[in-house]
Every structure is written in structure tokens, then in C-alpha cells.
Coordinates of C-alpha atoms in Angstrom, one line a residue:
M1 CA 113.6 93.3 127.9
K2 CA 114.1 94.0 124.2
S3 CA 116.5 96.8 123.1
D4 CA 115.3 99.6 120.9
V5 CA 117.1 98.2 117.9
E6 CA 115.5 94.8 118.5
I7 CA 112.1 96.4 118.7
A8 CA 112.8 98.4 115.5
Q9 CA 114.0 95.3 113.6
E10 CA 110.6 93.5 114.4
A11 CA 108.6 96.4 112.9
Q12 CA 106.0 95.6 110.3
M13 CA 106.8 98.5 108.0
K14 CA 104.5 99.5 105.1
P15 CA 106.1 100.4 101.8
I16 CA 106.7 104.1 101.8
V17 CA 104.4 104.5 98.8
E18 CA 101.5 103.3 101.0
V19 CA 102.5 105.7 103.9
A20 CA 102.4 108.5 101.3
E21 CA 98.9 107.5 100.2
Q22 CA 97.7 108.3 103.8
L23 CA 98.6 111.9 102.9
A24 CA 97.2 111.8 99.4
I25 CA 100.7 112.0 97.9
P26 CA 100.9 110.1 94.6
A27 CA 103.7 107.7 93.9
D28 CA 105.1 109.9 91.1
E29 CA 105.8 112.7 93.6
L30 CA 108.1 110.4 95.6
E31 CA 111.8 109.9 95.0
L32 CA 112.4 106.4 96.4
Y33 CA 115.5 105.5 98.5
G34 CA 114.7 101.8 98.7
K35 CA 111.4 100.4 99.9
Y36 CA 110.9 102.3 103.1
K37 CA 112.4 105.8 102.5
A38 CA 111.6 108.5 100.1
K39 CA 112.2 112.2 99.4
L40 CA 109.2 114.4 98.7
S41 CA 109.3 116.0 95.3
L42 CA 109.2 119.8 95.1
D43 CA 106.2 119.1 92.8
T44 CA 104.3 118.2 96.0
W45 CA 105.0 121.6 97.5
R46 CA 103.8 123.4 94.4
R47 CA 100.6 121.4 94.5
V48 CA 99.8 122.0 98.3
Q49 CA 101.4 125.4 99.0
D50 CA 98.1 127.3 98.9
R51 CA 96.3 125.1 101.4
P52 CA 95.7 126.3 104.9
N53 CA 98.1 125.3 107.6
G54 CA 97.3 122.6 110.1
K55 CA 97.9 123.0 113.9
L56 CA 101.6 123.0 115.0
V57 CA 102.7 121.4 118.3
L58 CA 106.2 121.9 119.5
V59 CA 107.7 119.3 121.9
S60 CA 110.5 120.5 124.1
A61 CA 111.9 119.5 127.5
I62 CA 113.7 120.4 130.7
N63 CA 117.5 120.7 130.8
P64 CA 118.7 117.2 130.0
T65 CA 120.4 115.0 132.6
P66 CA 122.1 111.6 132.5
A67 CA 118.8 110.2 134.0
G68 CA 117.1 110.8 130.6
E69 CA 114.0 112.7 129.5
G70 CA 112.8 111.0 126.3
K71 CA 111.8 114.1 124.2
T72 CA 111.9 112.3 120.8
T73 CA 110.2 109.2 122.2
T74 CA 107.4 111.5 123.5
T75 CA 107.1 113.2 120.2
V76 CA 106.8 110.0 118.3
G77 CA 104.4 108.5 120.8
L78 CA 102.2 111.6 120.8
G79 CA 102.0 111.5 117.0
D80 CA 101.0 107.8 117.1
A81 CA 98.4 108.5 119.7
L82 CA 96.9 111.3 117.6
N83 CA 96.9 109.0 114.6
R84 CA 95.0 106.4 116.7
M85 CA 92.4 109.0 117.5
G86 CA 91.8 109.4 113.7
K87 CA 93.7 112.7 113.2
K88 CA 95.6 113.3 110.1
I89 CA 99.0 113.6 111.6
I90 CA 102.6 114.1 110.6
M91 CA 105.7 114.3 112.7
A92 CA 108.5 116.7 111.6
L93 CA 111.8 115.6 113.2
R94 CA 115.6 116.2 112.8
E95 CA 118.0 113.7 111.3
P96 CA 120.5 112.2 113.8
S97 CA 124.2 113.0 113.6
L98 CA 126.9 110.3 113.5
G99 CA 128.7 112.2 116.3
P100 CA 126.4 111.3 119.2
C101 CA 125.4 108.1 117.5
F102 CA 128.9 106.7 117.9
G103 CA 129.8 108.9 120.9
V104 CA 127.6 109.1 124.0
K105 CA 123.9 108.5 123.1
G106 CA 123.8 105.9 120.4
G107 CA 120.9 106.2 118.0
A108 CA 118.3 109.0 118.1
A109 CA 115.1 107.8 116.5
G110 CA 112.9 107.6 119.6
G111 CA 112.8 104.6 121.9
G112 CA 110.9 101.5 123.0
Y113 CA 107.6 101.3 121.1
A114 CA 107.7 104.9 120.0
Q115 CA 110.3 105.0 117.2
V116 CA 110.7 106.1 113.7
V117 CA 111.8 103.4 111.2
P118 CA 113.9 102.1 109.5
M119 CA 115.8 103.0 112.6
E120 CA 119.2 101.7 111.4
D121 CA 119.1 103.7 108.1
I122 CA 117.9 106.9 109.8
N123 CA 120.8 106.8 112.3
L124 CA 123.5 105.9 109.8
H125 CA 123.7 107.4 106.3
F126 CA 119.9 107.8 105.7
T127 CA 119.4 109.6 102.3
G128 CA 122.9 111.3 102.3
D129 CA 121.8 114.8 103.4
F130 CA 124.6 115.1 105.9
H131 CA 127.2 114.0 103.3
A132 CA 125.9 116.7 101.0
I133 CA 126.3 119.3 103.7
T134 CA 129.8 118.0 104.6
S135 CA 130.9 117.9 100.9
A136 CA 129.6 121.4 100.2
H137 CA 131.1 122.9 103.3
N138 CA 134.5 121.4 102.6
L139 CA 134.4 122.3 98.9
L140 CA 134.1 125.9 99.9
A141 CA 137.1 125.4 102.3
A142 CA 139.1 123.8 99.5
V143 CA 138.3 126.7 97.1
I144 CA 139.5 129.2 99.8
D145 CA 142.9 127.5 100.2
N146 CA 143.2 127.1 96.4
H147 CA 142.5 130.8 96.0
L148 CA 145.4 131.6 98.4
Q149 CA 147.7 129.2 96.5
Q150 CA 146.7 130.6 93.0
G151 CA 147.7 134.2 93.8
N152 CA 145.1 135.4 96.2
E153 CA 143.4 137.8 93.9
L154 CA 140.9 139.0 96.5
G155 CA 143.7 139.7 99.1
I156 CA 142.3 137.3 101.7
D157 CA 144.2 137.5 105.0
P158 CA 145.1 133.9 105.8
R159 CA 145.1 134.8 109.5
R160 CA 141.5 135.9 109.4
I161 CA 139.8 133.1 107.5
T162 CA 136.8 132.1 109.6
W163 CA 135.5 129.2 107.4
R164 CA 136.7 126.0 108.9
R165 CA 136.2 122.4 107.8
V166 CA 133.6 119.9 109.1
V167 CA 133.2 116.2 109.6
D168 CA 130.1 114.4 111.0
L169 CA 131.9 112.7 113.9
N170 CA 133.1 113.6 117.4
D171 CA 136.9 114.2 117.0
R172 CA 138.6 116.5 119.5
A173 CA 142.0 116.0 117.7
L174 CA 140.6 118.1 114.8
R175 CA 139.5 121.1 116.8
F176 CA 142.8 123.0 115.8
V177 CA 144.9 121.9 112.9
M178 CA 147.6 123.4 110.6
C179 CA 146.9 123.0 106.8
G180 CA 149.1 123.8 103.8
M181 CA 152.2 122.1 105.3
G182 CA 154.9 120.3 103.4
G183 CA 156.3 122.9 101.1
K184 CA 155.1 125.4 98.4
I185 CA 153.2 123.0 96.2
N186 CA 150.9 121.9 99.1
G187 CA 149.3 125.3 99.8
V188 CA 149.7 128.3 102.1
P189 CA 150.3 127.2 105.7
R190 CA 147.8 128.5 108.2
E191 CA 146.0 127.6 111.3
T192 CA 142.4 126.3 111.0
G193 CA 140.3 123.5 112.4
F194 CA 137.2 121.3 112.1
D195 CA 133.6 121.6 113.5
I196 CA 131.1 118.9 113.5
T197 CA 128.8 118.9 110.5
V198 CA 125.7 119.7 112.5
A199 CA 127.4 123.0 113.5
S200 CA 128.0 124.0 109.9
E201 CA 126.4 127.2 108.7
M202 CA 125.4 125.2 105.6
M203 CA 123.3 122.9 107.9
A204 CA 121.6 126.0 109.2
I205 CA 121.1 127.2 105.6
L206 CA 119.5 123.9 104.6
C207 CA 117.2 124.1 107.5
L208 CA 116.1 127.7 107.0
A209 CA 115.9 128.0 103.2
N210 CA 112.5 128.2 101.6
D211 CA 113.6 126.7 98.3
L212 CA 116.7 126.1 96.1
D213 CA 116.8 129.7 94.9
D214 CA 116.7 130.9 98.5
M215 CA 119.4 128.4 99.4
K216 CA 121.6 129.7 96.6
R217 CA 121.2 133.3 97.8
R218 CA 122.1 132.3 101.3
L219 CA 125.1 130.3 100.3
G220 CA 126.4 133.3 98.3
K221 CA 126.2 135.5 101.4
I222 CA 128.4 133.3 103.6
F223 CA 131.3 135.2 105.2
I224 CA 134.5 133.2 104.8
G225 CA 136.9 135.7 106.3
Y226 CA 138.5 139.1 105.8
T227 CA 140.9 140.8 103.4
Y228 CA 144.1 142.5 104.5
D229 CA 142.2 145.8 104.6
N230 CA 139.5 144.3 106.9
R231 CA 136.8 143.9 104.2
P232 CA 134.6 140.8 104.7
V233 CA 134.7 138.2 101.8
T234 CA 131.6 136.3 100.8
G235 CA 131.1 132.9 99.1
D236 CA 129.8 134.7 95.9
E237 CA 133.2 136.3 95.4
L238 CA 134.8 132.9 95.1
K239 CA 132.5 132.1 92.2
V240 CA 131.4 128.6 93.4
T241 CA 127.9 129.4 94.7
G242 CA 126.3 127.5 91.8
A243 CA 128.5 124.4 92.5
L244 CA 127.7 124.5 96.2
T245 CA 124.0 124.7 95.4
L246 CA 124.3 121.8 93.0
L247 CA 125.4 119.6 95.9
F248 CA 122.1 120.3 97.6
K249 CA 119.9 119.5 94.7
D250 CA 118.6 116.3 96.5
A251 CA 119.4 117.2 100.1
I252 CA 117.0 120.1 100.1
K253 CA 114.0 117.7 99.6
P254 CA 112.4 116.5 102.9
N255 CA 112.6 112.8 103.7
L256 CA 109.4 110.7 104.4
V257 CA 109.5 107.7 106.7
Q258 CA 107.1 106.1 109.2
T259 CA 106.8 105.1 112.9
L260 CA 106.4 101.6 114.3
E261 CA 102.7 102.2 114.0
N262 CA 103.0 103.4 110.4
T263 CA 102.3 107.1 111.2
P264 CA 104.0 109.4 108.6
A265 CA 107.1 111.2 109.7
I266 CA 109.2 113.8 107.8
I267 CA 112.8 113.8 108.9
H268 CA 115.0 116.5 107.5
G269 CA 118.0 118.5 108.7
G270 CA 119.7 118.2 112.1
P271 CA 121.5 121.1 113.7
F272 CA 122.5 120.6 117.3
A273 CA 120.7 123.0 119.7
N274 CA 123.6 123.7 122.0
I275 CA 126.0 124.9 119.2
A276 CA 123.5 125.6 116.4
H277 CA 119.8 126.4 116.1
G278 CA 118.4 122.9 116.9
C279 CA 115.4 122.6 114.5
N280 CA 114.5 120.4 111.6
S281 CA 114.1 122.2 108.2
V282 CA 111.6 125.0 107.5
M283 CA 110.7 123.1 104.3
A284 CA 109.9 119.9 106.2
T285 CA 107.6 121.7 108.6
K286 CA 105.9 123.7 105.8
F287 CA 105.3 120.5 103.9
A288 CA 103.8 118.9 107.0
L289 CA 101.6 121.8 107.8
K290 CA 100.0 121.7 104.3
L291 CA 99.7 117.9 104.3
A292 CA 98.3 117.2 107.8
D293 CA 95.7 118.6 110.3
I294 CA 98.2 118.4 113.1
V295 CA 102.0 118.5 113.0
V296 CA 104.1 117.4 116.0
T297 CA 107.7 118.7 115.8
E298 CA 110.5 118.9 118.3
A299 CA 113.5 121.2 119.0
G300 CA 116.7 120.0 120.5
F301 CA 117.7 119.8 124.2
G302 CA 115.8 121.9 126.7
A303 CA 113.4 124.7 126.1
D304 CA 116.1 127.3 126.9
L305 CA 117.9 126.2 123.7
G306 CA 115.9 124.4 121.1
A307 CA 112.5 125.9 121.8
E308 CA 113.9 129.4 122.2
K309 CA 115.6 129.1 118.8
F310 CA 112.6 127.5 117.2
L311 CA 110.5 130.4 118.3
D312 CA 112.9 133.3 117.9
I313 CA 114.7 132.1 114.7
K314 CA 112.8 129.5 112.8
C315 CA 109.3 130.9 113.3
R316 CA 110.6 134.4 112.5
F317 CA 112.1 133.3 109.2
A318 CA 109.3 130.8 108.3
G319 CA 106.3 132.9 109.2
F320 CA 104.4 130.3 111.2
K321 CA 103.8 129.8 114.9
P322 CA 103.1 126.9 117.2
D323 CA 99.6 126.4 118.7
A324 CA 100.9 124.7 121.8
V325 CA 104.0 123.4 123.5
V326 CA 104.6 120.1 125.2
L327 CA 107.4 120.1 127.9
V328 CA 108.8 116.6 128.6
A329 CA 110.3 115.7 132.0
T330 CA 110.9 112.6 134.1
V331 CA 110.6 112.2 137.9
R332 CA 114.2 110.8 137.8
A333 CA 115.6 113.8 136.0
L334 CA 113.8 116.3 138.2
K335 CA 115.3 114.6 141.3
M336 CA 118.7 114.9 139.7
H337 CA 118.1 118.6 139.2
G338 CA 117.2 118.6 142.9
G339 CA 120.7 117.2 143.9
V340 CA 120.2 113.4 143.9
A341 CA 123.1 111.4 142.5
K342 CA 122.3 109.1 139.5
T343 CA 122.9 106.0 141.6
D344 CA 120.2 107.0 144.1
L345 CA 117.4 108.0 141.7
T346 CA 115.2 104.9 142.3
A347 CA 114.5 105.9 145.9
E348 CA 111.5 108.2 146.6
N349 CA 112.8 111.7 147.5
L350 CA 110.0 114.3 147.6
D351 CA 112.3 117.0 148.9
A352 CA 114.8 116.6 146.0
L353 CA 111.8 116.4 143.6
K354 CA 110.4 119.7 144.8
A355 CA 113.9 121.3 144.5
G356 CA 114.3 120.0 141.0
M357 CA 110.8 121.1 140.0
T358 CA 112.2 124.6 139.8
N359 CA 113.9 123.7 136.5
L360 CA 110.6 122.6 135.0
T361 CA 108.9 125.6 136.5
K362 CA 111.3 128.0 134.8
H363 CA 110.7 126.4 131.4
I364 CA 107.0 126.6 131.8
E365 CA 107.3 130.3 132.7
N366 CA 109.5 130.8 129.6
M367 CA 106.9 129.3 127.2
H368 CA 104.2 131.4 128.8
K369 CA 106.5 134.5 128.2
F370 CA 106.2 133.6 124.5
G371 CA 102.4 133.6 124.9
L372 CA 101.9 129.8 124.3
P373 CA 99.7 127.2 126.0
V374 CA 101.7 124.4 127.7
V375 CA 101.2 120.8 128.5
V376 CA 103.7 118.9 130.7
A377 CA 104.4 115.2 129.8
I378 CA 106.0 113.1 132.5
N379 CA 107.8 110.2 130.8
A380 CA 106.9 107.3 133.0
F381 CA 109.5 105.1 134.7
P382 CA 108.7 102.0 136.8
T383 CA 110.4 103.5 139.8
D384 CA 108.1 106.6 139.9
T385 CA 105.9 106.5 143.0
Q386 CA 102.4 107.8 143.3
A387 CA 103.5 110.4 145.9
E388 CA 106.2 111.7 143.4
L389 CA 103.7 111.9 140.5
A390 CA 101.2 113.7 142.7
C391 CA 103.9 116.2 143.7
V392 CA 104.6 117.1 140.1
E393 CA 100.9 117.4 139.3
E394 CA 100.4 119.7 142.2
C395 CA 103.3 122.0 141.2
C396 CA 102.1 122.2 137.6
K397 CA 98.5 122.9 138.6
E398 CA 99.7 125.9 140.7
L399 CA 101.0 127.3 137.4
G400 CA 97.8 126.5 135.6
V401 CA 99.3 123.8 133.4
D402 CA 98.0 120.3 132.7
V403 CA 100.4 117.4 133.4
V404 CA 100.0 113.9 132.0
L405 CA 101.8 110.7 132.6
S406 CA 103.1 109.5 129.2
E407 CA 103.7 105.7 128.8
V408 CA 104.6 105.7 125.1
W409 CA 108.0 104.0 125.6
A410 CA 106.3 100.9 126.9
K411 CA 103.0 101.1 125.1
G412 CA 103.5 103.2 121.9
G413 CA 100.6 105.3 120.8
E414 CA 98.2 103.7 123.3
G415 CA 100.4 105.1 126.1
G416 CA 100.1 108.6 124.8
L417 CA 96.3 108.9 124.4
K418 CA 95.8 110.9 127.5
L419 CA 98.6 113.3 126.5
A420 CA 97.0 113.6 123.0
E421 CA 93.7 114.5 124.5
K422 CA 95.3 117.4 126.5
V423 CA 97.2 118.5 123.5
L424 CA 94.0 118.7 121.4
E425 CA 92.6 120.9 124.1
A426 CA 95.7 123.1 124.3
V427 CA 95.8 123.8 120.5
E428 CA 92.4 125.4 120.8
K429 CA 93.3 127.7 123.7
P430 CA 94.0 131.4 123.2
N431 CA 97.5 132.0 121.7
N432 CA 99.3 135.2 122.1
F433 CA 102.6 134.2 120.5
H434 CA 105.3 136.9 120.3
F435 CA 109.1 136.9 120.0
M436 CA 111.4 137.4 122.9
Y437 CA 113.2 140.3 121.4
D438 CA 113.0 142.8 118.5
T439 CA 115.7 142.1 115.9
N440 CA 116.2 145.8 115.5
A441 CA 117.6 146.0 119.0
S442 CA 121.4 146.1 119.4
I443 CA 123.3 142.8 119.5
K444 CA 124.0 143.1 123.2
D445 CA 120.4 144.0 124.0
K446 CA 119.2 140.8 122.1
I447 CA 121.7 138.6 123.9
A448 CA 120.7 140.2 127.2
A449 CA 117.1 139.6 126.6
I450 CA 117.7 135.8 126.1
A451 CA 120.1 135.6 129.0
K452 CA 117.9 137.5 131.5
E453 CA 114.4 136.4 130.4
I454 CA 115.1 132.8 129.3
Y455 CA 118.1 131.7 131.4
G456 CA 117.4 133.9 134.5
A457 CA 120.9 135.5 134.4
D458 CA 121.6 138.8 136.1
G459 CA 123.5 140.0 133.1
V460 CA 126.2 139.2 130.4
N461 CA 129.9 139.5 130.4
Y462 CA 131.9 139.7 127.2
S463 CA 135.5 138.7 126.4
P464 CA 137.5 141.5 124.6
A465 CA 137.4 139.4 121.4
A466 CA 133.6 139.1 121.5
D467 CA 133.2 142.8 122.3
K468 CA 135.4 143.7 119.3
T469 CA 133.5 141.5 116.9
I470 CA 130.2 142.9 118.0
K471 CA 131.4 146.4 117.3
E472 CA 132.6 145.3 113.9
L473 CA 129.4 143.6 113.0
E474 CA 127.2 146.5 114.0
A475 CA 129.5 148.8 112.0
M476 CA 128.9 146.5 108.9
G477 CA 125.1 146.8 109.4
F478 CA 124.3 143.5 111.0
V479 CA 121.7 144.8 113.4
D480 CA 118.4 143.3 112.2
T481 CA 119.6 139.8 112.9
P482 CA 118.4 137.1 115.3
I483 CA 120.8 135.6 117.9
C484 CA 121.7 131.9 118.1
M485 CA 123.2 131.2 121.5
A486 CA 125.7 128.5 121.8
K487 CA 125.5 127.3 125.4
T488 CA 125.7 124.1 127.5
Q489 CA 122.5 122.1 127.4
Y490 CA 122.8 120.8 130.9
S491 CA 122.1 124.0 132.8
L492 CA 120.0 127.2 132.4
S493 CA 123.3 129.0 133.0
D494 CA 126.5 128.6 131.0
D495 CA 128.0 126.4 133.7
M496 CA 127.0 122.7 133.2
T497 CA 127.3 122.0 136.9
K498 CA 124.6 124.4 138.0
L499 CA 121.5 122.3 137.9
G500 CA 117.9 123.2 138.9
R501 CA 117.2 126.9 138.6
P502 CA 120.4 128.7 139.3
S503 CA 120.3 132.4 140.3
G504 CA 122.8 135.2 140.9
F505 CA 124.9 134.4 137.9
K506 CA 126.0 136.1 134.7
I507 CA 126.7 134.3 131.4
T508 CA 130.0 135.0 129.6
V509 CA 130.1 135.4 125.8
S510 CA 133.5 134.3 124.8
E511 CA 133.2 134.6 121.0
V512 CA 130.8 136.0 118.5
R513 CA 130.4 134.8 114.9
I514 CA 128.4 136.0 111.9
A515 CA 126.4 133.4 110.0
A516 CA 125.4 135.8 107.2
G517 CA 124.0 133.1 104.9
A518 CA 121.9 131.5 107.7
G519 CA 120.9 135.0 108.7
F520 CA 121.8 135.0 112.4
I521 CA 124.7 135.9 114.8
V522 CA 126.1 133.1 116.9
A523 CA 127.2 134.0 120.5
L524 CA 129.4 131.3 122.1
T525 CA 129.1 131.2 125.9
G526 CA 131.2 129.5 128.6
N527 CA 133.3 126.6 127.4
I528 CA 131.0 125.5 124.6
M529 CA 132.8 123.8 121.7
T530 CA 131.7 123.3 118.1
M531 CA 133.5 120.0 117.8
P532 CA 132.6 117.5 120.5
G533 CA 135.0 114.8 121.7
L534 CA 134.3 111.1 122.3
P535 CA 133.8 109.8 125.8
K536 CA 136.1 107.3 127.5
R537 CA 133.8 104.4 126.4
P538 CA 132.3 105.5 123.0
A539 CA 128.9 104.0 122.1
A540 CA 130.7 102.7 119.0
E541 CA 132.4 100.0 121.1
R542 CA 129.0 98.3 121.7
M543 CA 128.0 98.1 118.0
D544 CA 128.4 95.3 115.5
I545 CA 126.8 93.7 112.4
D546 CA 126.7 90.1 111.4
N547 CA 127.0 88.4 108.0
N548 CA 123.2 88.6 107.6
G549 CA 123.3 92.3 108.0
K550 CA 121.8 92.3 111.5
I551 CA 122.9 95.3 113.5
T552 CA 123.4 95.2 117.3
G553 CA 124.2 97.9 119.9
L554 CA 123.1 100.9 117.8
F555 CA 120.7 101.8 120.6

């Protein structure tokens, strides 16, 4: 069986200019990055911004397991299926991070015959957006330390600088570092650390900004730390907001690529959903909604993370709403949620499947709480039995939800036609979309709403440090602000070992951070970390390139 990268390398790609023609985008509105990638000019937005929006379909999933779910694969396959049906379709996706690419997962551009291409480019440096984010973030960090070295005119307390550095790799050794060592000429010694680029507030700003002016305004509002007299210091006060914005002059423009079946796809921005808000950029989705009749987008990890943040954060800021939600699951993953070990997933086990269905059921209920129609896509595996598939269908029907077997990994768009039909029905159903909480509520009330309604927790515990920060933020006026929960992706709770649908638990908020430029408050729960580490056998060990430029092992 061919690997994903082998399938991608055999793709018959169209020049990106021809893909753009499908959307009536003229060549002079493209900024080409080679033959098969382009950035969309902001002139395109000015030309289409007054058009009515197309339909928006959000693809999410159950809590991920090592058995695999295939959310991006389903998103791409659904888009290809809609394209086959003659619909004017665009997919709006996130850019992959080098962290998981070289760490656990390998590439992240779909799989099998449902991929976006050029797959190697998308997974590696692509159009340089992540490098721009990393450079801008670290420029601000360098300016902060230079400000301390040059006399500290603002009176910044080195012990209370909250702006860390970033790198787009998994590197646990950088979580906590000392900088300014080596004597007076090398800066002021202080403790700091690194986060992964996708957790950077600047990534969130790129993904939430409406245009370059909005981005500049948001960059200037970033909190970098506090003065000795406890006054917060913003990016604007360091007088480099213009320089930071300059580094985003190209990165802010969405990227146009295609699928294996030459369906247009916009890929832009890539915050993780467990430690950040997990959605592609507002600009990418807005472009797509004006250029297509149907837009298929995804949000990271399970619906308790990416989908909740898409709905409560991204939709709130962007002013649009989804018309339907697709929840992706596999029989294998559901059995794992029901207590089956990964080595035993090929054997039929209806009892475990029914136990694991509680996870999918909770996610369905959550999307209904937002007032949205739901379709369940079961990503097909050869080991699935008819009895198991019938069990899933019966459980979903009891909740009034259509369930469809998706075969897009093996068949591409053809394997997603039945799913596409159900999605087209769903987007025409009544839609009573509403947010999960009112931003005017207190910080703790908003956190409690997410914990109780979405996770199923009994309540929330706070560390003394988190409690103190919340009081400080509310005293500074940060009340009308959405919440971005940083939580393990593997469980509805904040304990990654509690699979299925745990009950009788409380989540623990260990730390609270303000992302004033992004416009939300981050609540870190459990043992979540903003800099992942590499596994014992990193995916990087399987990768290589030959003298002809042929890549192997990327996925």
C-alpha cells in the first residue's frame, strides 16, 4: 500500500493560476510562490467583500486517540465530494506546525487520496508564515531585553516579564531557560523560556485580525509584563509596533493551494487547539465565504477544544456562524474510548463500542447546545464490522443525527459523496446558533460555563496563582473577554487518562494569562504545557531526501 507522501508525489497538480480561475480570481491578484502555491492579494478582498457569504461547514471530531480519527482527511474528502457534485467549494484549513511534523504525527495535510498538495511544501516551510510569526515574536522579546539593558526607562520588573520566546519545534529543554548570562555586556540575567510558535499570541493575532491595520492595533495591545509598581506594559510602549507589523506584510495574506482532485483550498494560520484557539485565520475563512458557495473548514482536536473555540472565539470576533457541523469518529477510536487496548482494536467488541459511544454522544450534545445541525462521519477502516457500524448508526439515530460511512481515505471525493449529500441537507436545516457564554460574565463564570456545559465537569478548582491573576485582570477591566481553555486533547476532563465520558470530576486551572492583543484570556488546566517535547522515537528519524529531491517518511 502506498504511503501518503507517495500518493501526494504522484498527484497531477494544476498550475495554481488555473485553480484560481475556478474561483474567478485573475492571475494579477495572485502572488506566486512557485508553480503550485500562491498568496491571495488583498485586492481580491476589496473586490469581493460585499458579496453574500456562502454556507459554512465546520468539521470537528471526538477526543483523539492513538487509533486515529482522520479529521483533516474527512475535511478534504468532503470538499472533493462537493466539488464532484458541481458545487463551488473551497476548503479553509490550518497550516501544519513543524513540531508535530517532526515529533509524533508526521505531516498534517490529510491522508490517502484525500490530501492537500504540494504536501511536502505545506508541511515544511510553505510560504514562510510561521517564520514571520517566530521572527516577530522574538523581535519583541529581544527589544524587551534590550530595554532592560539600556536603562529600563519604563521600569519593567525583570521578574514579571510574561513575554517568552518561541520556536516552531518540540523542544522540552527550552521550557525554562536563563538569559542575559555572561556578564554585564550580555544583558540583564533573568528567568524565561520558550513556547512553540503555534502557541504564540502573535499566531492568534494573525488568525483573528481582519486586516493589517487591525493586526497593528492588536500587536500594540500585547501585554509583555509589569513594572515595579504593578502597571502592565504593552507592546506600543516599546515603540516597535510598526516593525512587528512589517514582518507580517506577506504573512497576513491567505495561501491558495489545491487537493489531489484540484479542488481549491485556502491554508492560513495554525494555532494548536489544546494550548491555543485551534482555528485557521479569520481572513482565510472570510475570503472563502465570499469566493465559494460552500466552505468546509476544520478546528483542531475534539469538539470540546477546537470547535468550542471556533464558535465562542472565532465566530464572535469574525461575525459569521457555521450552518452545520460534521463530527468525525472511527469505530476503532470509539472502542478505545470504551476501554479496549490499541493492540486489540481489530476484534469486534460491541460492548466496548457502546461504552465508547458516550464520548461521541457528548460531542453531539455539545454541538446541539450551540444550536447547530450535526452529521456524524465514520471514517472507515477495513476491520470495521457490519454489527459495529449498525451499533453506531443506531446510537446516533436515537439522538436524531444522521451518520454516514466515509471512505475518502481510500477513494477520495468518490468515497465522500454520501457524506456530502447529508451535509447539503444539514446546511438547509433550522439553525439557532448562539454562544456558550456571555462575555460580560465574570472570568470564573465563563470558565465554569465551558467546564460544566462542554466538558461535563462538576466545577472548577483554581491554584492560588490563577486566583490572584483573575482578580488582577478583572481589576484592570478585562471582563468582556472570551476564554481560551488550554486543556489536554485526549479527554473531556483535564486528565488525559480519563477516556469516554468521565463524570464526577472537577478541572483545575493552574495558571491564567491575558492575551490582550488576541483579545482573549487563556486558562491553563491540569498539566498542559505550551512547549511540547519529542517522543522517544521522533517522526524525524523516519524522514529522508535523496539527491533528486525525493522525500520519504514525511507521512
